[in-house]
Coordinates of C-alpha atoms in Angstrom, one line a residue:
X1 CA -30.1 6.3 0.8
X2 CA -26.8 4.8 0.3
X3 CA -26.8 1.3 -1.2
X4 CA -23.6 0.1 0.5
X5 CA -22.3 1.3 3.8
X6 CA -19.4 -0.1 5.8
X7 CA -18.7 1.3 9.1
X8 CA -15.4 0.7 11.1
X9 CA -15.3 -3.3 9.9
X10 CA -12.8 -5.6 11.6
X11 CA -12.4 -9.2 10.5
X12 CA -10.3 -11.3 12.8
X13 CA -9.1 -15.1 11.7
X14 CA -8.7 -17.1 14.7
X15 CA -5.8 -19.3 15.6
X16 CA -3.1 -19.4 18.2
X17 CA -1.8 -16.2 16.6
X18 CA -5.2 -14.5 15.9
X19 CA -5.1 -12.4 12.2
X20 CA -6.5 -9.2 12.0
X21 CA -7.3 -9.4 8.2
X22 CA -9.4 -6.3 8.1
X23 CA -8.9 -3.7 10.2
X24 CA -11.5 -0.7 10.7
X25 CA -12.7 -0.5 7.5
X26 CA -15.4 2.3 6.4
X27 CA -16.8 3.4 2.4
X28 CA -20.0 4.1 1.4
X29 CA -21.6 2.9 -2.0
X30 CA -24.4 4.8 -3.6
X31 CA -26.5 3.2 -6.0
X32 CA -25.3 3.0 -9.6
X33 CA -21.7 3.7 -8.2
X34 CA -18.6 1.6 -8.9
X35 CA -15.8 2.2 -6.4
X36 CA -12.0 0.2 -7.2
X37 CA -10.7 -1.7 -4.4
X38 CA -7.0 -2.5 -5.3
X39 CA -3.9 -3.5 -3.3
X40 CA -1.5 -6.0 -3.2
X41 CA -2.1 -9.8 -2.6
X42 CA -2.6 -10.4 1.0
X43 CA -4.4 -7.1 2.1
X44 CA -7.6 -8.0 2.9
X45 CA -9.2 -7.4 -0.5
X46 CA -10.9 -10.9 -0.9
X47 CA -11.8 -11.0 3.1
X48 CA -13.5 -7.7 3.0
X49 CA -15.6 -8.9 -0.3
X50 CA -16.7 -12.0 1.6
X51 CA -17.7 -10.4 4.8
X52 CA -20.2 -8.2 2.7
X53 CA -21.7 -11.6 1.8
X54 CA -21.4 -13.3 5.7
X55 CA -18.6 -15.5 3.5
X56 CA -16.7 -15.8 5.9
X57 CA -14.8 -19.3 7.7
X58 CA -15.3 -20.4 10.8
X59 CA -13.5 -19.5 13.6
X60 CA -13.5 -15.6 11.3
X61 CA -15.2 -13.2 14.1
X62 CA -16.6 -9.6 12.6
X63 CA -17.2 -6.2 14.2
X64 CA -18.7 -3.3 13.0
X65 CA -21.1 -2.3 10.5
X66 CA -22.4 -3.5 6.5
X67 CA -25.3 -1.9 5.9
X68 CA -27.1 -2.3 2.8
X69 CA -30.0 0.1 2.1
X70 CA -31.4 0.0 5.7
X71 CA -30.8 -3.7 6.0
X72 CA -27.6 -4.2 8.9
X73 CA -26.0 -7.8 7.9
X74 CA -23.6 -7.9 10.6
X75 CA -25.1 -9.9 13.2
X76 CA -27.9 -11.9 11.0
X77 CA -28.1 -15.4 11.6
X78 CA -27.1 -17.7 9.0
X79 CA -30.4 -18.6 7.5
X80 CA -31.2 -14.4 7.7
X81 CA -28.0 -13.9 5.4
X82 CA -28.7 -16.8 3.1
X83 CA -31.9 -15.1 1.8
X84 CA -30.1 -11.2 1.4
X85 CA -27.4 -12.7 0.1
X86 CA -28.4 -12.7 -3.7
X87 CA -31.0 -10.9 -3.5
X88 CA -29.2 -7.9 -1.9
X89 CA -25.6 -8.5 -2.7
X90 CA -24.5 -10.5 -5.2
X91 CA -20.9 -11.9 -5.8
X92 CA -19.2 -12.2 -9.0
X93 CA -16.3 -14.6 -8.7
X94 CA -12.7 -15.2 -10.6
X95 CA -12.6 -17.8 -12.4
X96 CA -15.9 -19.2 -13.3
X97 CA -15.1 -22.5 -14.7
X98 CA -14.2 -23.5 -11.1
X99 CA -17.9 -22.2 -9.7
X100 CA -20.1 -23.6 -12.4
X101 CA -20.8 -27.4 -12.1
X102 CA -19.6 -28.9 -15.0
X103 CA -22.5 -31.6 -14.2
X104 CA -25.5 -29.2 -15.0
X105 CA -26.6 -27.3 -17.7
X106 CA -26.6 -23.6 -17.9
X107 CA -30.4 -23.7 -17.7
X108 CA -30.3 -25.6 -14.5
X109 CA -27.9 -23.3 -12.6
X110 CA -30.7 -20.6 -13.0
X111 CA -33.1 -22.7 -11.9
X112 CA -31.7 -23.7 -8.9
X113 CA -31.0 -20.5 -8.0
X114 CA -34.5 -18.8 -9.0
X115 CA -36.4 -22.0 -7.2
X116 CA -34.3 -21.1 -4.0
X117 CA -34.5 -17.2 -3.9
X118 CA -38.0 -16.6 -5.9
X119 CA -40.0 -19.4 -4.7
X120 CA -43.0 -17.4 -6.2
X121 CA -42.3 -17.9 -9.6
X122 CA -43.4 -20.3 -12.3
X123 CA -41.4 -22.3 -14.1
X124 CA -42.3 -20.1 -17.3
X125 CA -41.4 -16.9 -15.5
X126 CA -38.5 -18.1 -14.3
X127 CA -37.1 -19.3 -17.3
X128 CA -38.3 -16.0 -18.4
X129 CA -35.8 -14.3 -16.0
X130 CA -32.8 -15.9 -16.9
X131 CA -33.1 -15.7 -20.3
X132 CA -33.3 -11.8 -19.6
X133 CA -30.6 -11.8 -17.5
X134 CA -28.3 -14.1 -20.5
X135 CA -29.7 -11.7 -23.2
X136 CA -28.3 -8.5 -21.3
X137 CA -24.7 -10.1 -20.6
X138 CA -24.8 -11.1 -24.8
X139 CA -25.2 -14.5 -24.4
X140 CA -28.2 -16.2 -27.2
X141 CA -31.1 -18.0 -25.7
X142 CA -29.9 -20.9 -28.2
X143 CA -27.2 -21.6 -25.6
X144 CA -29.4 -21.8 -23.0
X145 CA -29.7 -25.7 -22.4
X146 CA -25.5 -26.0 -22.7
X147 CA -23.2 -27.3 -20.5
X148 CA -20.1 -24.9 -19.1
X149 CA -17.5 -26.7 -20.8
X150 CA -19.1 -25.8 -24.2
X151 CA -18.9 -22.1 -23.9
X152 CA -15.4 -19.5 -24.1
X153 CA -13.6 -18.1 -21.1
X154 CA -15.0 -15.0 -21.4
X155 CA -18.6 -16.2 -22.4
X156 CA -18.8 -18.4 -19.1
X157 CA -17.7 -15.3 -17.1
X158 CA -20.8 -13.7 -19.0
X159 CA -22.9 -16.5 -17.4
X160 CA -21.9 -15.8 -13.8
X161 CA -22.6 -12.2 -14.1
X162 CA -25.3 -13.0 -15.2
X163 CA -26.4 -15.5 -12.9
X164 CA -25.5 -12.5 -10.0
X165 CA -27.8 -9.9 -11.8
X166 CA -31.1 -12.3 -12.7
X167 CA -32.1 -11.7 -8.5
X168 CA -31.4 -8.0 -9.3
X169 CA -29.3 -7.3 -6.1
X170 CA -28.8 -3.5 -5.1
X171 CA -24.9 -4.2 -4.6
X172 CA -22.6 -6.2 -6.6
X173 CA -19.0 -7.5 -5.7
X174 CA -17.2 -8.5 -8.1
X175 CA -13.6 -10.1 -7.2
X176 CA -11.0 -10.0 -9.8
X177 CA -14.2 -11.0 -12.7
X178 CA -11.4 -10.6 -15.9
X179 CA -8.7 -12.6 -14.5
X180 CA -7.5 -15.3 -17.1
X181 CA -8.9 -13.1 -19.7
X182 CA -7.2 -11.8 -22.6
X183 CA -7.4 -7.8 -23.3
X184 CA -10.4 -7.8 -25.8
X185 CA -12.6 -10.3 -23.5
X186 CA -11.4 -8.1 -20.3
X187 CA -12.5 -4.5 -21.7
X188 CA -15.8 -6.2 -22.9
X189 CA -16.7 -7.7 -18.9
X190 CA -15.9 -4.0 -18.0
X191 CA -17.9 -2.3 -20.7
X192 CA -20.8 -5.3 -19.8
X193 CA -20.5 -4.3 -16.1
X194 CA -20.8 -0.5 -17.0
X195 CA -23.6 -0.4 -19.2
X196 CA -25.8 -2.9 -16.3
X197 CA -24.8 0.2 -13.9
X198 CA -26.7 2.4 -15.7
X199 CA -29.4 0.2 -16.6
X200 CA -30.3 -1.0 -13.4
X201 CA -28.8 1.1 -10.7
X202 CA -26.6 -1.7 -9.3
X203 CA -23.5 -0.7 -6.9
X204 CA -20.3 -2.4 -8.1
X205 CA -17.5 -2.8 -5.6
X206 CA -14.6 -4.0 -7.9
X207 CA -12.1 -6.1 -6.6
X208 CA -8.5 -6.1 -8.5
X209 CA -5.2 -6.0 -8.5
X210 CA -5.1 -4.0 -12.0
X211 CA -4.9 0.0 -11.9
X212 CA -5.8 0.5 -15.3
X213 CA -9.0 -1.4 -14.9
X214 CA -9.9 1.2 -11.7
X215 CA -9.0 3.5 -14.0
X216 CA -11.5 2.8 -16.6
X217 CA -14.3 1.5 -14.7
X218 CA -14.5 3.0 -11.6
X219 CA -15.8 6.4 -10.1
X220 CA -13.8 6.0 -7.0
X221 CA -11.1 4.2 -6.0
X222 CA -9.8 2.6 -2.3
X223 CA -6.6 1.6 -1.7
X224 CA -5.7 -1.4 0.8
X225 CA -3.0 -2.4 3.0
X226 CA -2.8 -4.6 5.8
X227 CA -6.4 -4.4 6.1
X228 CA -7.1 -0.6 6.3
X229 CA -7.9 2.0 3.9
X230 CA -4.9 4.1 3.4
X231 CA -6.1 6.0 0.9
X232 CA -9.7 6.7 -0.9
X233 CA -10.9 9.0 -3.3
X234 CA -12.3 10.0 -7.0
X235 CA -10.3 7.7 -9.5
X236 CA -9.1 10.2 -11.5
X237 CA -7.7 12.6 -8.9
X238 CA -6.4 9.5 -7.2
X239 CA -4.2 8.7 -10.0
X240 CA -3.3 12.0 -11.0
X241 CA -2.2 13.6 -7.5
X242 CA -2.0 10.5 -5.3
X243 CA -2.0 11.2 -1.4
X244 CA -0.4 8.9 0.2
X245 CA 3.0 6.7 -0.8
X246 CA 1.6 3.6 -0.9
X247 CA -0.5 4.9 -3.6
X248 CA 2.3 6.3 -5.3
X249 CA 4.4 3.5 -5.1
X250 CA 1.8 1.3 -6.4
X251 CA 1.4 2.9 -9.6
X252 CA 5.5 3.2 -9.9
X253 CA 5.0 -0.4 -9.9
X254 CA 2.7 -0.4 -13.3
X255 CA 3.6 -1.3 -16.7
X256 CA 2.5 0.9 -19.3
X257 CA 3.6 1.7 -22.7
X258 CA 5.7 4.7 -21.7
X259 CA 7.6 2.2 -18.9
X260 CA 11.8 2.2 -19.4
X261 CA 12.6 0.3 -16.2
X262 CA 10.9 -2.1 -13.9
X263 CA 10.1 -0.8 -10.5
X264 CA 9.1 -2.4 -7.1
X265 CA 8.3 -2.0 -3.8
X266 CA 10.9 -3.4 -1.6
X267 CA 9.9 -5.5 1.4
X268 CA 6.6 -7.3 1.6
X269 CA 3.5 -6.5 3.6
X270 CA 3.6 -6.7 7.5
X271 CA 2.4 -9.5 9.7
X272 CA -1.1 -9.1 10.5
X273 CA -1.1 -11.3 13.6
X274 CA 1.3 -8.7 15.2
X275 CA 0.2 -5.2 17.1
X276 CA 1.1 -2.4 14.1
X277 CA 0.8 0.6 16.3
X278 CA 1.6 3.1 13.8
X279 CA 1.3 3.3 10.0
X280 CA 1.5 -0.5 8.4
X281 CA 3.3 0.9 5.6
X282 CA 6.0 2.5 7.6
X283 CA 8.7 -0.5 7.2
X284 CA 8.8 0.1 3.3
X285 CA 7.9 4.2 3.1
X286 CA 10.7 5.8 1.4
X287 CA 9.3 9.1 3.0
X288 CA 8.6 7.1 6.3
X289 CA 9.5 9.6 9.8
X290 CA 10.2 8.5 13.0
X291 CA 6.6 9.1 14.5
X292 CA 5.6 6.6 11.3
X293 CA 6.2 3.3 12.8
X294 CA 5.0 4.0 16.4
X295 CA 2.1 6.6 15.9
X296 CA -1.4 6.2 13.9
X297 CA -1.9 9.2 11.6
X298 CA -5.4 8.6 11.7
X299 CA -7.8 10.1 8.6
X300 CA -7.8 13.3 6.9
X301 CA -9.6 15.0 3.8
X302 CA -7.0 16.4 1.3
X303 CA -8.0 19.5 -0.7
X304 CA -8.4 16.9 -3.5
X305 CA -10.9 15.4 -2.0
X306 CA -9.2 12.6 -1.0
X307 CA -9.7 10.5 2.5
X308 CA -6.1 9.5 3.5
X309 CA -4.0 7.7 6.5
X310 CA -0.8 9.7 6.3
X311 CA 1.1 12.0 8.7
X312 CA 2.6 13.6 5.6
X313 CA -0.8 16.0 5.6
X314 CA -0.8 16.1 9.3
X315 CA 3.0 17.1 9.6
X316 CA 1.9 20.3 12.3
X317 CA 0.5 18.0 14.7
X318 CA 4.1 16.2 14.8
X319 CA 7.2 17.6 17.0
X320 CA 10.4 18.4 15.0
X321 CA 11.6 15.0 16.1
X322 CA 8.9 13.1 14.9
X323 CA 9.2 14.8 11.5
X324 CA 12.6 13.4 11.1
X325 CA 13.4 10.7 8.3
X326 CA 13.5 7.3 10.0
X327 CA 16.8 5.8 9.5
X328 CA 17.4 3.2 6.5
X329 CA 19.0 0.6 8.8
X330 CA 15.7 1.5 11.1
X331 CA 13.3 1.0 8.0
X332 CA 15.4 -2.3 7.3
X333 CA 14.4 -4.1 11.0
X334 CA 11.4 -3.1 11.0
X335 CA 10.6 -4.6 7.9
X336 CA 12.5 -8.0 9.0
X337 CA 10.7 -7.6 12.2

């Protein structure tokens, strides 16, 4: 059974101008996976990791379908969601110092969580727990009874892991957990992460910005834009034959050692709060055809083994018209449109 699966998920902000922030969304976790969801800021990233949790604002309305094991979330009333989340999906969030009270010890954040999820515990076995859960992230039991402000960066971000894993959740979601970090701290989180995968069989949904992190930790990767999937696949052939443009483009856009010039991708993601009838990428494609803008390519499988949202591998089920290179000046309005 899978632990994570996401069926066809919308997430619509409302407003005067409603925001469709995630728009049909489907993967599939199995347990002990990690699957990279990357993208640039504004695509939905964040919105689709706090709909797993039933994070969401109010006045945020969600269709579709998070199931995790054989537990449907969508739908559950609030009190129903507050005792999954946790103990079924856990969160790992950027930037800890802003999510630990700087009031409390480290001791008492576990106990306020363990006295509010695992009622049947004793205070012995509780503090059992989280001293468990601290010794598998690296972090001494003679730090225990600290406050936040007395630990590292990197150490604190060890103390929110491990305040996720101590309720042993089956799925983890972890948004952007090394930013702030330097190098050394970040590739120690990701080894940390890793090595908890294979100890406990956890599903990691990863949540960045950073390719080379996907690269390293990830199995699979999905890419995001405007809310959908345009491409999703195993991390490796990903990177090395990427399907659709967006994808390419994207890793154009990264910095590596080998780098001589600085590239971007012109133009800036589309308004969500409009109709996009056709690809959402279309405005700033530089292989963008005229059926692009107007039609949806809908989902194919590459020979790769890639899922992707591209007419470029459905080209026979265009006219010869459709097939022809939209127009820069075309490109150009759309993109102010």
């Amino acid at each position: 059974m899978s632990a994570l699966t996401v069926s066809c998920l919308r997430v619509v902000y409302a407003g005067r101008r409603p925001v469709r922030a995630v728009d049909g969304v489907s993967i599939e976790l199995q347990p002990g996976e990690s699957l990279g969801l990357v993208g640039e800021s504004g695509c939905g990233k964040s919105t689709l990791g706090k709909a797993l949790l039933g994070l969401l604002p109010d006045g945020a309305r969600m269709e579709g379908s998070v199931s995790v094991g054989d537990q449907e979330l969508v739908g559950l009333s609030p009190r129903k969601l507050r005792r999954l989340r946790g103990k079924q999906v856990g969160l790992v969030f950027q930037e800890p110092m802003t999510r630990l009270d700087p009031l409390m010890k480290v001791s008492e954040h576990f106990e306020e969580l363990l006295r509010t999820h695992e009622r049947k515990l004793s205070r012995k076995e509780r503090r059992e727990r989280a001293l468990e859960a601290l010794r598998a992230t690296g972090i001494p039991a003679s730090r225990y009874d600290q406050y936040p402000h007395e630990f590292s960066g990197g150490m604190r971000q060890r103390i929110m892991i491990a305040l996720t894993l101590v309720l042993r959740p089956a799925v983890v979601v972890a948004d952007e957990p090394t930013t702030a970090l330097d190098v050394l701290v970040e590739a120690q989180i990701l080894a940390l992460l890793a090595e908890l995968r294979r100890q406990s069989g956890t599903a990691l949904l990863l949540i960045t910005h950073n390719l080379g992190i996907v690269a390293e930790a990830c199995d699979r990767v999905a890419v995001m834009y405007a809310g959908r999937i345009m491409e999703e696949g195993p991390s490796q052939q990903v990177f090395r034959e990427p399907a659709h443009p967006y994808t390419r483009e994207l890793m154009r856009s990264t910095i590596s050692l080998s780098t001589t010039e600085l590239h971007s991708i012109p133009g800036s993601p589309p308004d969500l709060s409009e109709p996009i009838p056709g690809c959402p990428f279309a405005a700033r494609c530089p292989d963008a055809m005229r059926a692009c803008p107007v039609r949806n390519p809908g989902e194919v499988r590459t020979a790769g083994g890639q899922r992707v949202s591209c007419w470029l591998h459905r080209l026979h089920d265009l006219s010869g018209a459709e097939r022809e290179p939209l127009p820069r000046q075309e490109l150009a309005v759309a993109d102010e449109a």
